[in-house]
Amino acid sequence: MHPDPARTPAWSPARNAIGLWAVEGVLGALVLAAVVVGLEVMLPLPTWLAVLLPVLVLVEAVVTIGFRPRLRYRVHRWEVTAEAVFTRTGWLSRTWTLVPISRIQTVDVTRGVVQQLFGLASVAVLTASSQGTVRIPHLDADIAARVADDLARRAELVRDEAT
Amino acid sequence: MTPEWHLPPEVVARRTSWRIVLAHTITFRQARQWVPALLAFGAFRGFTDGPWAVVVIVAVVTAVSLGSAVLAWSRFRYAPGPTAVVVTRGLLSRSVRTVPLDRVRGVEVEAPPLHRLLGLVRVRIDAAAGAVQSDEEELVVDGLPRAEADRLRTHLLARRGAEVPAPDSAGDPAEEEFARFDDRWLLYAPLVGSYLAVPLAAVGALFRLADELPRRWRPDLGRPDLTDTAVLAGALGAMAVLLVVGSIVGSALVNWRFRLVRRGGSLIAVRGLLNRRHTELEIDRIRGGTVTEGLGMRWVRAARATALVTGLGDAARRGQLLPLGPRTEAWAVTGRLVEDPGPLRPHPPAARRRRLVRAILPGAVVAVAGVVLTATLGLWWVLLVGLVLAALGVPVGLGRYASLGHATGPRTFSVRSGWLVREQAVLQRRAVVGWQVQQSFSQRRQGVATVVAAVGAGAGGYQALDIAAGDAVPFAVAASGRWAEALSGPG
């Protein structure tokens, strides 16, 4: 393996994010299970399929509840430096995004319904380009609010001469 | 959890007028999203219970609409602070959007009929131009009394007042010609895909028309004998001539007497034969340019030049610097607006390998399927098609690699890619609003990465495909500024 093209940002999302992702996994697995139960009741499936489908659902549930949340927690990183907002995401395919504070146009904080249960919020930093959006998922709500406030203040202080 | 949880203490979060609830209830503004659910419910229950069912449904719908309108109103706040405006909203999920005041580009106050009846207006705040996708609602404060809206507007635009430069009132500045269309350049048109499409579309329309005509109006052409080579060659020749003439005429209609001049701080383009078009753009807003060459255009060294302008709708057409002409002309006009960053650097050998694999792979897959089919069913032609496709992939892959290149200069940088349509973008360093470094699993194994410069103009992003992974951050720093060093070390 060659060295990475860019460094890893310093900070992780909130620890609670693992719980939130696991809950999302549970919800998804429940939906799948309901579909499979429906299929098994309504259709005369061949025996091998009738056995295979629940096994697949089980495997999917183990992956999305037990494994993926921890992986995601490791993979999502973020950092606010003196001049820029910096994130990295992705496991096999990875994406680093860097936006200078001087080019920030808008800062969004959103709290979805499940996020509110876990006390989390996501921050999105928007620029004049649709490809220059930085998304920081699942921070502690207080931290998210502080980050957004701080970024908006600093963006106002640095005059944007270009866009 | 109060909606003001994020606000500094000195800023007062305000509500819109309660009367907006009436307007939203009547127009089902928030309730619209529930309509599919209601329809599904109705379809499930059936609408067979007679007129009472209709009354119940109307009552339920209105109640839902009123309820969601009240909820949306009660959870909406806007706070015009000293440095930023903060809008809080959301029925179940919460959203807080903060816009620094000097990023506000414009404020629009509109009064739809129903609003006027209630004595209210709607304020649209234009901030993140280009970034807000259609699903993300733009910043709207709906339902303010006129006076309050005017106060908000003044507050939002107070910062801008000082910086807006005085209009150039120094008489009529001299014109400077940047480009002028030479009629001979029309001969390039048959080699440009978009102009070739014009006669094809016209012929298609003609055939459809012929189909629609009553039988007795249709000319009786008999049934030409297509096995006769002379007839076939004649037909093909006639079609080729039609295509060539059609594309030239099409190009002439659009580009006739194209002329690009600079007058003061503006670039003015005039063109068109029947419909004379006049477009104007501010030179201050130009962030770069692209020079585009299609496959056919490269044979005759023709190109098209387009300016990348911030905040310009329909930029592809309105930003045109030279619609069609020799490559040297296209570069000349681009060079007058954006400094040339110097010769392009080629991308590493891994990039060539990747382009070749990408181009050959589909043919190779067909060939493998062909081997199986030849062995099992004796279908040899699938194998042949696969081999031909794979062989054709070699020049395509090499061509794609040859197009790749990037360069950085003192004030500008450049990236080039594309084979069917090769596009080289030259951008000013100040154009960059962000960087994205992308690395797929196979790119990681081969030590390359794709670097995308986010730009608030043109396509929104311009990429250097498959550059050496170690060059990614140095390229970003050289193409924008020291702030990009945060990618490689603590900033």
Coordinates of N, CA and C in Angstrom, one line a residue, chain A residues 105-106 108 126-131 133 135, chain B residues 89 97 99 125-139:
Chain A
Q105 N -20.2 30.0 3.0 CA -21.4 30.9 2.7 C -22.4 30.7 3.8
T106 N -22.6 29.4 4.2 CA -23.8 29.1 5.1 C -23.3 28.0 6.0
D108 N -25.1 25.0 8.4 CA -26.3 24.4 8.8 C -26.1 23.5 10.0
L126 N -21.6 25.0 3.8 CA -21.9 25.2 2.4 C -21.0 26.3 1.8
T127 N -20.6 26.1 0.6 CA -19.8 27.2 -0.1 C -20.6 27.5 -1.4
A128 N -20.0 28.3 -2.3 CA -20.6 28.7 -3.5 C -20.6 27.6 -4.5
S129 N -20.0 26.5 -4.2 CA -19.9 25.3 -5.2 C -20.6 24.2 -4.6
S130 N -21.4 23.5 -5.4 CA -22.2 22.3 -4.9 C -21.2 21.2 -4.5
Q131 N -20.0 21.2 -5.1 CA -19.0 20.2 -4.7 C -18.1 20.6 -3.6
T133 N -19.1 21.2 -0.4 CA -19.9 21.1 0.9 C -19.2 20.1 1.8
R135 N -19.7 18.0 5.2 CA -20.7 17.5 6.1 C -20.0 16.8 7.3
Chain B
R89 N -35.8 26.1 12.0 CA -37.1 25.6 11.5 C -37.1 24.0 11.6
R97 N -29.9 27.2 10.3 CA -29.0 27.7 9.2 C -28.5 29.1 9.6
V99 N -26.1 32.2 8.3 CA -25.5 32.9 7.1 C -24.8 34.1 7.6
I125 N -33.8 35.0 1.0 CA -32.4 35.4 1.2 C -31.5 34.6 0.3
D126 N -30.8 35.2 -0.6 CA -29.9 34.6 -1.5 C -28.5 34.5 -1.0
A127 N -28.1 33.4 -0.6 CA -26.7 33.3 0.1 C -25.8 32.3 -0.6
A128 N -26.1 31.0 -0.5 CA -25.2 30.0 -1.0 C -25.5 29.7 -2.4
A129 N -25.2 30.7 -3.3 CA -25.5 30.5 -4.7 C -24.9 29.2 -5.2
G130 N -25.7 28.4 -5.9 CA -25.1 27.2 -6.5 C -25.0 26.0 -5.6
A131 N -24.9 26.3 -4.3 CA -24.7 25.1 -3.4 C -26.0 24.5 -3.0
V132 N -27.1 25.3 -2.9 CA -28.3 24.8 -2.4 C -29.0 23.9 -3.5
Q133 N -29.1 22.6 -3.2 CA -29.7 21.7 -4.2 C -31.2 21.9 -4.1
S134 N -31.9 21.3 -5.0 CA -33.3 21.5 -5.1 C -34.0 21.0 -3.8
D135 N -33.5 19.9 -3.3 CA -34.2 19.3 -2.1 C -34.0 20.1 -0.9
E136 N -32.8 20.8 -0.8 CA -32.6 21.7 0.3 C -33.3 23.0 0.1
E137 N -34.3 23.3 0.9 CA -35.0 24.5 0.7 C -34.1 25.8 0.9
E138 N -34.3 26.7 0.1 CA -33.5 28.0 0.2 C -33.9 28.7 1.5
L139 N -33.2 29.8 1.8 CA -33.5 30.5 3.0 C -34.7 31.4 2.8

